[in-house]
Amino acid sequence: MKKTIVTCIVALALSSASFITQAKTPAELNDLEIAHVAYTADVIDIQYAHLALALTSSEQIKKFAKTMIRDHEAVNEQALALLSKLGATAQDNFLSQKLVSDSKEIINELSQLRGKAFDKRYAENELAYHKAVNGLVAGSFIPNIENKEVKALFEAGLRIFKSHENHAAMMVKNLK
Amino acid sequence: MMTSLQLSIASFLMLFITFTGLAQASETNVEEEAKAIEGTAHIIEIRDFVFSPISVEVKAGDTITWTNFDIVPHTATAIDHSWDSGSLKLGESFTYTVTDDMQLDYFCLFHPMMKANLALEK
């Protein structure tokens, strides 16, 4: 009985500590958690692009998807190089997990579509996804990043992703 | 009245000035001719998804060098695809020699919103 109470107290203390240190909003994430979110967001968009290359017959969509793979891989390469230089490792967090679980639903939905229905949904999702991530990067991440080099990489990344957002908007318009 | 010595000195000076002037003019002409043959070297930076400068005045024989300063790859590709840099990663460059009949409008194949142009000086 005594052992059970002690175990409960230790478990409660650990969960309380965890509650205190775990970020609950994007603005509370530390640099390494922010890096994890960005890396995850890049990987998700690369997955969408591979799905598009497998399912679309539209040259416009194929070109865009190839650009997403090329650009997001290049950004992640730079991010990993910077983390390695800083001797740090990105930290998983609630937002990365949310992005992954949302992406599974979207991949499931996209996988069931074909032809123009797929192209339209893929383009719309790319626009919405880049808008949402760019909003996070500009509004919550960049103002809170402490490391100068990490901040500079995010600023460069934002310029790239804004270009993707404009490109996606053009694609959505063309597919109407 | 000038003495014959003074006249000689004056004549020598006039000859010297004339000769130097001719030599300088000739040197300038040679430089201009060489420049015309070699052409001007233009530099275009690709930075933050923009070709900079966005418009460049060129003439046949000039060279243009595009260098990518962005993390992501770009291309400099003629709008009709008649010339193309291929994929330029961060820090990579491509040089092209201007011809009279080259396509002057170009863009980035990967990011089609990135457009720029050359103006051909005849």
PDB file of C-alpha atoms in Angstrom:
ATOM      1  CA  MET A   1       0.000   0.000   0.000  1.00  0.00           C
ATOM      2  CA  LYS A   2       2.774   2.399   1.027  1.00  0.00           C
ATOM      3  CA  LYS A   3       4.679   1.527  -2.153  1.00  0.00           C
ATOM      4  CA  THR A   4       1.606   2.294  -4.281  1.00  0.00           C
ATOM      5  CA  ILE A   5       1.162   5.705  -2.654  1.00  0.00           C
ATOM      6  CA  VAL A   6       4.827   6.555  -3.205  1.00  0.00           C
ATOM      7  CA  THR A   7       4.556   5.456  -6.841  1.00  0.00           C
ATOM      8  CA  CYS A   8       1.456   7.612  -7.265  1.00  0.00           C
ATOM      9  CA  ILE A   9       3.178  10.641  -5.724  1.00  0.00           C
ATOM     10  CA  VAL A  10       6.238  10.181  -7.959  1.00  0.00           C
ATOM     11  CA  ALA A  11       4.022   9.759 -11.023  1.00  0.00           C
ATOM     12  CA  LEU A  12       2.040  12.867 -10.116  1.00  0.00           C
ATOM     13  CA  ALA A  13       5.195  14.874  -9.524  1.00  0.00           C
ATOM     14  CA  LEU A  14       6.618  13.761 -12.868  1.00  0.00           C
ATOM     15  CA  SER A  15       3.426  14.558 -14.728  1.00  0.00           C
ATOM     16  CA  SER A  16       3.242  17.974 -12.991  1.00  0.00           C
ATOM     17  CA  ALA A  17       6.828  18.740 -13.976  1.00  0.00           C
ATOM     18  CA  SER A  18       6.067  17.623 -17.458  1.00  0.00           C
ATOM     19  CA  PHE A  19       2.960  19.831 -17.474  1.00  0.00           C
ATOM     20  CA  ILE A  20       4.997  22.835 -16.434  1.00  0.00           C
ATOM     21  CA  THR A  21       7.748  22.379 -19.047  1.00  0.00           C
ATOM     22  CA  GLN A  22       5.639  21.267 -21.996  1.00  0.00           C
ATOM     23  CA  ALA A  23       4.541  24.011 -24.341  1.00  0.00           C
ATOM     24  CA  LYS A  24       0.815  24.293 -24.948  1.00  0.00           C
ATOM     25  CA  THR A  25       0.810  27.010 -27.591  1.00  0.00           C
ATOM     26  CA  PRO A  26       3.101  27.595 -30.597  1.00  0.00           C
ATOM     27  CA  ALA A  27       4.439  30.781 -28.975  1.00  0.00           C
ATOM     28  CA  GLU A  28       5.679  28.758 -25.985  1.00  0.00           C
ATOM     29  CA  LEU A  29       7.838  26.384 -28.033  1.00  0.00           C
ATOM     30  CA  ASN A  30      11.586  26.623 -27.582  1.00  0.00           C
ATOM     31  CA  ASP A  31      14.026  26.851 -30.530  1.00  0.00           C
ATOM     32  CA  LEU A  32      14.550  23.078 -30.722  1.00  0.00           C
ATOM     33  CA  GLU A  33      10.807  22.395 -30.666  1.00  0.00           C
ATOM     34  CA  ILE A  34      10.258  25.034 -33.341  1.00  0.00           C
ATOM     35  CA  ALA A  35      12.966  23.361 -35.447  1.00  0.00           C
ATOM     36  CA  HIS A  36      11.139  20.041 -35.020  1.00  0.00           C
ATOM     37  CA  VAL A  37       7.830  21.564 -36.171  1.00  0.00           C
ATOM     38  CA  ALA A  38       9.464  23.092 -39.233  1.00  0.00           C
ATOM     39  CA  TYR A  39      11.262  19.873 -40.139  1.00  0.00           C
ATOM     40  CA  THR A  40       8.012  17.904 -39.687  1.00  0.00           C
ATOM     41  CA  ALA A  41       6.055  20.417 -41.782  1.00  0.00           C
ATOM     42  CA  ASP A  42       8.645  20.040 -44.567  1.00  0.00           C
ATOM     43  CA  VAL A  43       8.477  16.239 -44.435  1.00  0.00           C
ATOM     44  CA  ILE A  44       4.662  16.323 -44.597  1.00  0.00           C
ATOM     45  CA  ASP A  45       4.672  18.536 -47.679  1.00  0.00           C
ATOM     46  CA  ILE A  46       7.206  16.211 -49.313  1.00  0.00           C
ATOM     47  CA  GLN A  47       4.805  13.297 -48.611  1.00  0.00           C
ATOM     48  CA  TYR A  48       1.907  15.200 -50.224  1.00  0.00           C
ATOM     49  CA  ALA A  49       4.138  15.863 -53.233  1.00  0.00           C
ATOM     50  CA  HIS A  50       5.091  12.195 -53.629  1.00  0.00           C
ATOM     51  CA  LEU A  51       1.411  11.276 -53.481  1.00  0.00           C
ATOM     52  CA  ALA A  52       0.676  13.879 -56.163  1.00  0.00           C
ATOM     53  CA  LEU A  53       3.419  12.512 -58.419  1.00  0.00           C
ATOM     54  CA  ALA A  54       1.914   9.046 -58.049  1.00  0.00           C
ATOM     55  CA  LEU A  55      -1.692  10.063 -58.719  1.00  0.00           C
ATOM     56  CA  THR A  56      -1.825  13.076 -61.035  1.00  0.00           C
ATOM     57  CA  SER A  57      -1.513  13.242 -64.790  1.00  0.00           C
ATOM     58  CA  SER A  58      -1.418  17.055 -64.795  1.00  0.00           C
ATOM     59  CA  GLU A  59       1.951  18.477 -65.873  1.00  0.00           C
ATOM     60  CA  GLN A  60       1.296  21.601 -63.809  1.00  0.00           C
ATOM     61  CA  ILE A  61       0.728  19.563 -60.635  1.00  0.00           C
ATOM     62  CA  LYS A  62       3.751  17.354 -61.357  1.00  0.00           C
ATOM     63  CA  LYS A  63       6.028  20.385 -61.790  1.00  0.00           C
ATOM     64  CA  PHE A  64       4.738  21.945 -58.573  1.00  0.00           C
ATOM     65  CA  ALA A  65       5.114  18.680 -56.637  1.00  0.00           C
ATOM     66  CA  LYS A  66       8.699  18.266 -57.869  1.00  0.00           C
ATOM     67  CA  THR A  67       9.452  21.832 -56.748  1.00  0.00           C
ATOM     68  CA  MET A  68       7.999  21.098 -53.303  1.00  0.00           C
ATOM     69  CA  ILE A  69      10.226  18.022 -52.950  1.00  0.00           C
ATOM     70  CA  ARG A  70      13.316  19.881 -54.193  1.00  0.00           C
ATOM     71  CA  ASP A  71      12.776  22.994 -52.042  1.00  0.00           C
ATOM     72  CA  HIS A  72      11.658  21.343 -48.798  1.00  0.00           C
ATOM     73  CA  GLU A  73      14.509  18.837 -49.005  1.00  0.00           C
ATOM     74  CA  ALA A  74      16.967  21.715 -49.515  1.00  0.00           C
ATOM     75  CA  VAL A  75      15.575  23.609 -46.508  1.00  0.00           C
ATOM     76  CA  ASN A  76      15.676  20.507 -44.300  1.00  0.00           C
ATOM     77  CA  GLU A  77      19.242  19.833 -45.402  1.00  0.00           C
ATOM     78  CA  GLN A  78      20.201  23.352 -44.224  1.00  0.00           C
ATOM     79  CA  ALA A  79      18.251  22.886 -40.979  1.00  0.00           C
ATOM     80  CA  LEU A  80      20.015  19.590 -40.192  1.00  0.00           C
ATOM     81  CA  ALA A  81      23.390  21.128 -41.018  1.00  0.00           C
ATOM     82  CA  LEU A  82      22.678  24.015 -38.642  1.00  0.00           C
ATOM     83  CA  LEU A  83      21.506  21.704 -35.827  1.00  0.00           C
ATOM     84  CA  SER A  84      24.619  19.601 -36.319  1.00  0.00           C
ATOM     85  CA  LYS A  85      26.804  22.734 -36.179  1.00  0.00           C
ATOM     86  CA  LEU A  86      25.059  23.816 -32.975  1.00  0.00           C
ATOM     87  CA  GLY A  87      25.373  20.298 -31.547  1.00  0.00           C
ATOM     88  CA  ALA A  88      21.614  20.208 -30.925  1.00  0.00           C
ATOM     89  CA  THR A  89      18.738  17.840 -31.669  1.00  0.00           C
ATOM     90  CA  ALA A  90      15.227  18.932 -32.609  1.00  0.00           C
ATOM     91  CA  GLN A  91      12.603  18.123 -29.950  1.00  0.00           C
ATOM     92  CA  ASP A  92       9.263  16.489 -30.640  1.00  0.00           C
ATOM     93  CA  ASN A  93       6.272  18.391 -29.267  1.00  0.00           C
ATOM     94  CA  PHE A  94       2.474  18.734 -29.358  1.00  0.00           C
ATOM     95  CA  LEU A  95       2.439  20.805 -32.541  1.00  0.00           C
ATOM     96  CA  SER A  96       4.611  18.395 -34.547  1.00  0.00           C
ATOM     97  CA  GLN A  97       2.329  15.568 -33.415  1.00  0.00           C
ATOM     98  CA  LYS A  98      -0.785  17.542 -34.394  1.00  0.00           C
ATOM     99  CA  LEU A  99       0.653  18.259 -37.850  1.00  0.00           C
ATOM    100  CA  VAL A 100       1.399  14.558 -38.355  1.00  0.00           C
ATOM    101  CA  SER A 101      -2.063  13.404 -37.239  1.00  0.00           C
ATOM    102  CA  ASP A 102      -3.775  16.030 -39.459  1.00  0.00           C
ATOM    103  CA  SER A 103      -1.619  15.028 -42.415  1.00  0.00           C
ATOM    104  CA  LYS A 104      -2.676  11.384 -42.082  1.00  0.00           C
ATOM    105  CA  GLU A 105      -6.302  12.414 -42.545  1.00  0.00           C
ATOM    106  CA  ILE A 106      -5.441  14.546 -45.557  1.00  0.00           C
ATOM    107  CA  ILE A 107      -3.330  11.810 -47.158  1.00  0.00           C
ATOM    108  CA  ASN A 108      -6.201   9.383 -46.610  1.00  0.00           C
ATOM    109  CA  GLU A 109      -8.630  11.813 -48.252  1.00  0.00           C
ATOM    110  CA  LEU A 110      -6.314  12.621 -51.181  1.00  0.00           C
ATOM    111  CA  SER A 111      -5.562   8.937 -51.788  1.00  0.00           C
ATOM    112  CA  GLN A 112      -9.208   8.293 -52.603  1.00  0.00           C
ATOM    113  CA  LEU A 113      -9.435  11.013 -55.255  1.00  0.00           C
ATOM    114  CA  ARG A 114      -8.531  10.787 -58.937  1.00  0.00           C
ATOM    115  CA  GLY A 115      -8.248  13.067 -61.968  1.00  0.00           C
ATOM    116  CA  LYS A 116      -9.352  16.692 -61.658  1.00  0.00           C
ATOM    117  CA  ALA A 117     -10.869  16.086 -58.216  1.00  0.00           C
ATOM    118  CA  PHE A 118      -7.434  15.068 -56.927  1.00  0.00           C
ATOM    119  CA  ASP A 119      -5.635  17.967 -58.651  1.00  0.00           C
ATOM    120  CA  LYS A 120      -8.074  20.517 -57.265  1.00  0.00           C
ATOM    121  CA  ARG A 121      -7.948  19.153 -53.709  1.00  0.00           C
ATOM    122  CA  TYR A 122      -4.153  18.829 -53.766  1.00  0.00           C
ATOM    123  CA  ALA A 123      -3.761  22.438 -54.973  1.00  0.00           C
ATOM    124  CA  GLU A 124      -6.254  23.752 -52.410  1.00  0.00           C
ATOM    125  CA  ASN A 125      -4.546  21.855 -49.622  1.00  0.00           C
ATOM    126  CA  GLU A 126      -1.128  23.168 -50.678  1.00  0.00           C
ATOM    127  CA  LEU A 127      -2.458  26.723 -50.553  1.00  0.00           C
ATOM    128  CA  ALA A 128      -4.144  26.240 -47.165  1.00  0.00           C
ATOM    129  CA  TYR A 129      -1.164  24.342 -45.725  1.00  0.00           C
ATOM    130  CA  HIS A 130       1.419  26.943 -46.776  1.00  0.00           C
ATOM    131  CA  LYS A 131      -0.834  29.763 -45.551  1.00  0.00           C
ATOM    132  CA  ALA A 132      -1.206  28.101 -42.144  1.00  0.00           C
ATOM    133  CA  VAL A 133       2.490  27.250 -41.753  1.00  0.00           C
ATOM    134  CA  ASN A 134       3.587  30.706 -42.972  1.00  0.00           C
ATOM    135  CA  GLY A 135       1.237  32.293 -40.442  1.00  0.00           C
ATOM    136  CA  LEU A 136       2.830  30.221 -37.673  1.00  0.00           C
ATOM    137  CA  VAL A 137       6.373  30.964 -38.814  1.00  0.00           C
ATOM    138  CA  ALA A 138       5.783  34.718 -39.151  1.00  0.00           C
ATOM    139  CA  GLY A 139       3.498  35.204 -36.159  1.00  0.00           C
ATOM    140  CA  SER A 140       4.730  32.733 -33.539  1.00  0.00           C
ATOM    141  CA  PHE A 141       8.102  31.274 -34.475  1.00  0.00           C
ATOM    142  CA  ILE A 142      10.298  34.090 -35.818  1.00  0.00           C
ATOM    143  CA  PRO A 143       9.421  36.550 -33.001  1.00  0.00           C
ATOM    144  CA  ASN A 144      10.256  33.902 -30.370  1.00  0.00           C
ATOM    145  CA  ILE A 145      13.370  32.215 -31.760  1.00  0.00           C
ATOM    146  CA  GLU A 146      16.355  33.081 -29.605  1.00  0.00           C
ATOM    147  CA  ASN A 147      19.297  31.750 -31.642  1.00  0.00           C
ATOM    148  CA  LYS A 148      20.313  34.225 -34.378  1.00  0.00           C
ATOM    149  CA  GLU A 149      21.331  31.562 -36.913  1.00  0.00           C
ATOM    150  CA  VAL A 150      18.113  29.607 -36.402  1.00  0.00           C
ATOM    151  CA  LYS A 151      16.124  32.838 -36.779  1.00  0.00           C
ATOM    152  CA  ALA A 152      17.967  33.691 -40.031  1.00  0.00           C
ATOM    153  CA  LEU A 153      17.192  30.241 -41.426  1.00  0.00           C
ATOM    154  CA  PHE A 154      13.503  30.655 -40.587  1.00  0.00           C
ATOM    155  CA  GLU A 155      13.452  34.093 -42.213  1.00  0.00           C
ATOM    156  CA  ALA A 156      14.954  32.597 -45.381  1.00  0.00           C
ATOM    157  CA  GLY A 157      12.511  29.689 -45.122  1.00  0.00           C
ATOM    158  CA  LEU A 158       9.565  32.058 -44.823  1.00  0.00           C
ATOM    159  CA  ARG A 159      10.531  33.812 -48.061  1.00  0.00           C
ATOM    160  CA  ILE A 160      10.663  30.413 -49.774  1.00  0.00           C
ATOM    161  CA  PHE A 161       7.334  29.228 -48.378  1.00  0.00           C
ATOM    162  CA  LYS A 162       5.617  32.507 -49.257  1.00  0.00           C
ATOM    163  CA  SER A 163       6.733  31.915 -52.825  1.00  0.00           C
ATOM    164  CA  HIS A 164       5.195  28.419 -52.584  1.00  0.00           C
ATOM    165  CA  GLU A 165       1.980  29.943 -51.247  1.00  0.00           C
ATOM    166  CA  ASN A 166       1.822  32.313 -54.245  1.00  0.00           C
ATOM    167  CA  HIS A 167       2.625  29.445 -56.599  1.00  0.00           C
ATOM    168  CA  ALA A 168      -0.158  27.334 -55.020  1.00  0.00           C
ATOM    169  CA  ALA A 169      -2.604  30.251 -55.309  1.00  0.00           C
ATOM    170  CA  MET A 170      -1.779  30.506 -59.019  1.00  0.00           C
ATOM    171  CA  MET A 171      -2.319  26.744 -59.383  1.00  0.00           C
ATOM    172  CA  VAL A 172      -5.700  26.884 -57.607  1.00  0.00           C
ATOM    173  CA  LYS A 173      -6.754  29.734 -59.911  1.00  0.00           C
ATOM    174  CA  ASN A 174      -5.671  27.809 -63.018  1.00  0.00           C
ATOM    175  CA  LEU A 175      -7.612  24.717 -61.952  1.00  0.00           C
ATOM    176  CA  LYS A 176     -10.946  26.542 -61.484  1.00  0.00           C
TER     177      LYS A 176
ATOM    178  CA  MET B   1      62.121  87.432 -80.306  1.00  0.00           C
ATOM    179  CA  MET B   2      62.827  83.778 -79.660  1.00  0.00           C
ATOM    180  CA  THR B   3      66.313  82.470 -79.912  1.00  0.00           C
ATOM    181  CA  SER B   4      66.935  79.367 -81.978  1.00  0.00           C
ATOM    182  CA  LEU B   5      67.375  77.370 -78.767  1.00  0.00           C
ATOM    183  CA  GLN B   6      63.978  78.513 -77.497  1.00  0.00           C
ATOM    184  CA  LEU B   7      62.425  77.647 -80.870  1.00  0.00           C
ATOM    185  CA  SER B   8      63.909  74.186 -80.748  1.00  0.00           C
ATOM    186  CA  ILE B   9      62.587  73.579 -77.242  1.00  0.00           C
ATOM    187  CA  ALA B  10      59.120  74.841 -78.196  1.00  0.00           C
ATOM    188  CA  SER B  11      59.070  72.630 -81.299  1.00  0.00           C
ATOM    189  CA  PHE B  12      60.164  69.637 -79.258  1.00  0.00           C
ATOM    190  CA  LEU B  13      57.451  70.233 -76.660  1.00  0.00           C
ATOM    191  CA  MET B  14      54.766  70.576 -79.349  1.00  0.00           C
ATOM    192  CA  LEU B  15      55.891  67.370 -80.977  1.00  0.00           C
ATOM    193  CA  PHE B  16      55.959  65.590 -77.609  1.00  0.00           C
ATOM    194  CA  ILE B  17      52.413  66.746 -76.710  1.00  0.00           C
ATOM    195  CA  THR B  18      51.073  65.733 -80.136  1.00  0.00           C
ATOM    196  CA  PHE B  19      52.767  62.351 -79.992  1.00  0.00           C
ATOM    197  CA  THR B  20      51.550  61.660 -76.402  1.00  0.00           C
ATOM    198  CA  GLY B  21      48.003  62.661 -77.350  1.00  0.00           C
ATOM    199  CA  LEU B  22      48.050  60.358 -80.375  1.00  0.00           C
ATOM    200  CA  ALA B  23      49.444  57.527 -78.320  1.00  0.00           C
ATOM    201  CA  GLN B  24      46.715  57.973 -75.686  1.00  0.00           C
ATOM    202  CA  ALA B  25      43.972  58.147 -78.326  1.00  0.00           C
ATOM    203  CA  SER B  26      45.350  55.041 -79.957  1.00  0.00           C
ATOM    204  CA  GLU B  27      45.469  53.245 -76.578  1.00  0.00           C
ATOM    205  CA  THR B  28      41.811  54.198 -75.880  1.00  0.00           C
ATOM    206  CA  ASN B  29      40.760  52.923 -79.308  1.00  0.00           C
ATOM    207  CA  VAL B  30      42.534  49.620 -78.705  1.00  0.00           C
ATOM    208  CA  GLU B  31      40.803  49.264 -75.327  1.00  0.00           C
ATOM    209  CA  GLU B  32      37.394  50.034 -76.841  1.00  0.00           C
ATOM    210  CA  GLU B  33      37.985  47.618 -79.705  1.00  0.00           C
ATOM    211  CA  ALA B  34      39.068  44.897 -77.289  1.00  0.00           C
ATOM    212  CA  LYS B  35      36.010  45.567 -75.132  1.00  0.00           C
ATOM    213  CA  ALA B  36      33.786  45.370 -78.209  1.00  0.00           C
ATOM    214  CA  ILE B  37      35.336  42.052 -79.175  1.00  0.00           C
ATOM    215  CA  GLU B  38      35.323  40.617 -75.645  1.00  0.00           C
ATOM    216  CA  GLY B  39      31.954  42.074 -74.666  1.00  0.00           C
ATOM    217  CA  THR B  40      30.803  43.224 -71.259  1.00  0.00           C
ATOM    218  CA  ALA B  41      30.429  40.766 -68.400  1.00  0.00           C
ATOM    219  CA  HIS B  42      27.049  41.188 -66.682  1.00  0.00           C
ATOM    220  CA  ILE B  43      26.294  39.711 -63.260  1.00  0.00           C
ATOM    221  CA  ILE B  44      22.780  38.741 -62.200  1.00  0.00           C
ATOM    222  CA  GLU B  45      22.110  37.584 -58.643  1.00  0.00           C
ATOM    223  CA  ILE B  46      19.277  35.214 -57.794  1.00  0.00           C
ATOM    224  CA  ARG B  47      18.337  36.150 -54.258  1.00  0.00           C
ATOM    225  CA  ASP B  48      15.101  35.840 -52.276  1.00  0.00           C
ATOM    226  CA  PHE B  49      13.280  34.512 -55.345  1.00  0.00           C
ATOM    227  CA  VAL B  50      14.166  37.543 -57.485  1.00  0.00           C
ATOM    228  CA  PHE B  51      16.557  37.983 -60.429  1.00  0.00           C
ATOM    229  CA  SER B  52      18.542  41.116 -59.641  1.00  0.00           C
ATOM    230  CA  PRO B  53      18.727  43.296 -61.643  1.00  0.00           C
ATOM    231  CA  ILE B  54      15.411  42.244 -63.110  1.00  0.00           C
ATOM    232  CA  SER B  55      16.206  43.865 -66.462  1.00  0.00           C
ATOM    233  CA  VAL B  56      19.658  44.145 -68.041  1.00  0.00           C
ATOM    234  CA  GLU B  57      20.721  45.904 -71.241  1.00  0.00           C
ATOM    235  CA  VAL B  58      23.055  43.653 -73.230  1.00  0.00           C
ATOM    236  CA  LYS B  59      24.566  43.384 -76.679  1.00  0.00           C
ATOM    237  CA  ALA B  60      25.744  40.450 -78.784  1.00  0.00           C
ATOM    238  CA  GLY B  61      29.069  39.137 -77.486  1.00  0.00           C
ATOM    239  CA  ASP B  62      28.409  40.170 -73.873  1.00  0.00           C
ATOM    240  CA  THR B  63      28.357  37.475 -71.217  1.00  0.00           C
ATOM    241  CA  ILE B  64      25.783  37.121 -68.469  1.00  0.00           C
ATOM    242  CA  THR B  65      26.499  35.188 -65.290  1.00  0.00           C
ATOM    243  CA  TRP B  66      23.663  34.174 -62.997  1.00  0.00           C
ATOM    244  CA  THR B  67      24.559  33.097 -59.437  1.00  0.00           C
ATOM    245  CA  ASN B  68      22.090  31.557 -57.001  1.00  0.00           C
ATOM    246  CA  PHE B  69      22.242  32.876 -53.422  1.00  0.00           C
ATOM    247  CA  ASP B  70      19.066  31.088 -52.245  1.00  0.00           C
ATOM    248  CA  ILE B  71      18.939  27.859 -50.224  1.00  0.00           C
ATOM    249  CA  VAL B  72      16.708  26.259 -52.839  1.00  0.00           C
ATOM    250  CA  PRO B  73      17.713  25.548 -56.446  1.00  0.00           C
ATOM    251  CA  HIS B  74      16.647  27.875 -59.263  1.00  0.00           C
ATOM    252  CA  THR B  75      17.102  28.057 -63.016  1.00  0.00           C
ATOM    253  CA  ALA B  76      17.477  30.867 -65.546  1.00  0.00           C
ATOM    254  CA  THR B  77      15.485  29.551 -68.499  1.00  0.00           C
ATOM    255  CA  ALA B  78      14.397  31.259 -71.716  1.00  0.00           C
ATOM    256  CA  ILE B  79      10.628  31.575 -71.889  1.00  0.00           C
ATOM    257  CA  ASP B  80      10.701  29.415 -75.053  1.00  0.00           C
ATOM    258  CA  HIS B  81      13.267  27.066 -73.431  1.00  0.00           C
ATOM    259  CA  SER B  82      15.839  27.877 -76.149  1.00  0.00           C
ATOM    260  CA  TRP B  83      18.515  28.359 -73.479  1.00  0.00           C
ATOM    261  CA  ASP B  84      18.593  27.031 -69.939  1.00  0.00           C
ATOM    262  CA  SER B  85      21.001  27.141 -67.016  1.00  0.00           C
ATOM    263  CA  GLY B  86      19.850  23.822 -65.610  1.00  0.00           C
ATOM    264  CA  SER B  87      19.404  23.515 -61.860  1.00  0.00           C
ATOM    265  CA  LEU B  88      21.577  25.989 -59.930  1.00  0.00           C
ATOM    266  CA  LYS B  89      22.061  25.060 -56.292  1.00  0.00           C
ATOM    267  CA  LEU B  90      23.150  27.544 -53.597  1.00  0.00           C
ATOM    268  CA  GLY B  91      26.386  29.202 -54.734  1.00  0.00           C
ATOM    269  CA  GLU B  92      26.336  27.779 -58.270  1.00  0.00           C
ATOM    270  CA  SER B  93      26.633  29.947 -61.391  1.00  0.00           C
ATOM    271  CA  PHE B  94      25.803  29.776 -65.082  1.00  0.00           C
ATOM    272  CA  THR B  95      27.343  31.939 -67.818  1.00  0.00           C
ATOM    273  CA  TYR B  96      25.794  32.524 -71.236  1.00  0.00           C
ATOM    274  CA  THR B  97      27.052  34.566 -74.192  1.00  0.00           C
ATOM    275  CA  VAL B  98      24.516  36.938 -75.712  1.00  0.00           C
ATOM    276  CA  THR B  99      23.592  36.436 -79.368  1.00  0.00           C
ATOM    277  CA  ASP B 100      21.582  38.695 -81.688  1.00  0.00           C
ATOM    278  CA  ASP B 101      18.724  36.243 -81.975  1.00  0.00           C
ATOM    279  CA  MET B 102      18.486  34.984 -78.403  1.00  0.00           C
ATOM    280  CA  GLN B 103      15.214  34.880 -76.495  1.00  0.00           C
ATOM    281  CA  LEU B 104      15.280  37.818 -74.104  1.00  0.00           C
ATOM    282  CA  ASP B 105      12.513  36.909 -71.661  1.00  0.00           C
ATOM    283  CA  TYR B 106      13.367  34.306 -69.082  1.00  0.00           C
ATOM    284  CA  PHE B 107      12.100  32.762 -65.855  1.00  0.00           C
ATOM    285  CA  CYS B 108      12.841  30.136 -63.212  1.00  0.00           C
ATOM    286  CA  LEU B 109      11.571  26.756 -64.340  1.00  0.00           C
ATOM    287  CA  PHE B 110      10.985  25.689 -60.725  1.00  0.00           C
ATOM    288  CA  HIS B 111       9.295  28.915 -59.593  1.00  0.00           C
ATOM    289  CA  PRO B 112       7.419  30.312 -62.597  1.00  0.00           C
ATOM    290  CA  MET B 113       6.488  33.557 -60.833  1.00  0.00           C
ATOM    291  CA  MET B 114      10.178  34.531 -61.014  1.00  0.00           C
ATOM    292  CA  LYS B 115      10.445  36.406 -64.305  1.00  0.00           C
ATOM    293  CA  ALA B 116      13.047  38.780 -65.759  1.00  0.00           C
ATOM    294  CA  ASN B 117      14.268  40.036 -69.086  1.00  0.00           C
ATOM    295  CA  LEU B 118      17.213  41.248 -71.142  1.00  0.00           C
ATOM    296  CA  ALA B 119      17.104  44.268 -73.459  1.00  0.00           C
ATOM    297  CA  LEU B 120      19.201  43.849 -76.598  1.00  0.00           C
ATOM    298  CA  GLU B 121      21.189  46.937 -77.546  1.00  0.00           C
ATOM    299  CA  LYS B 122      21.695  46.996 -81.351  1.00  0.00           C
TER     300      LYS B 122
END
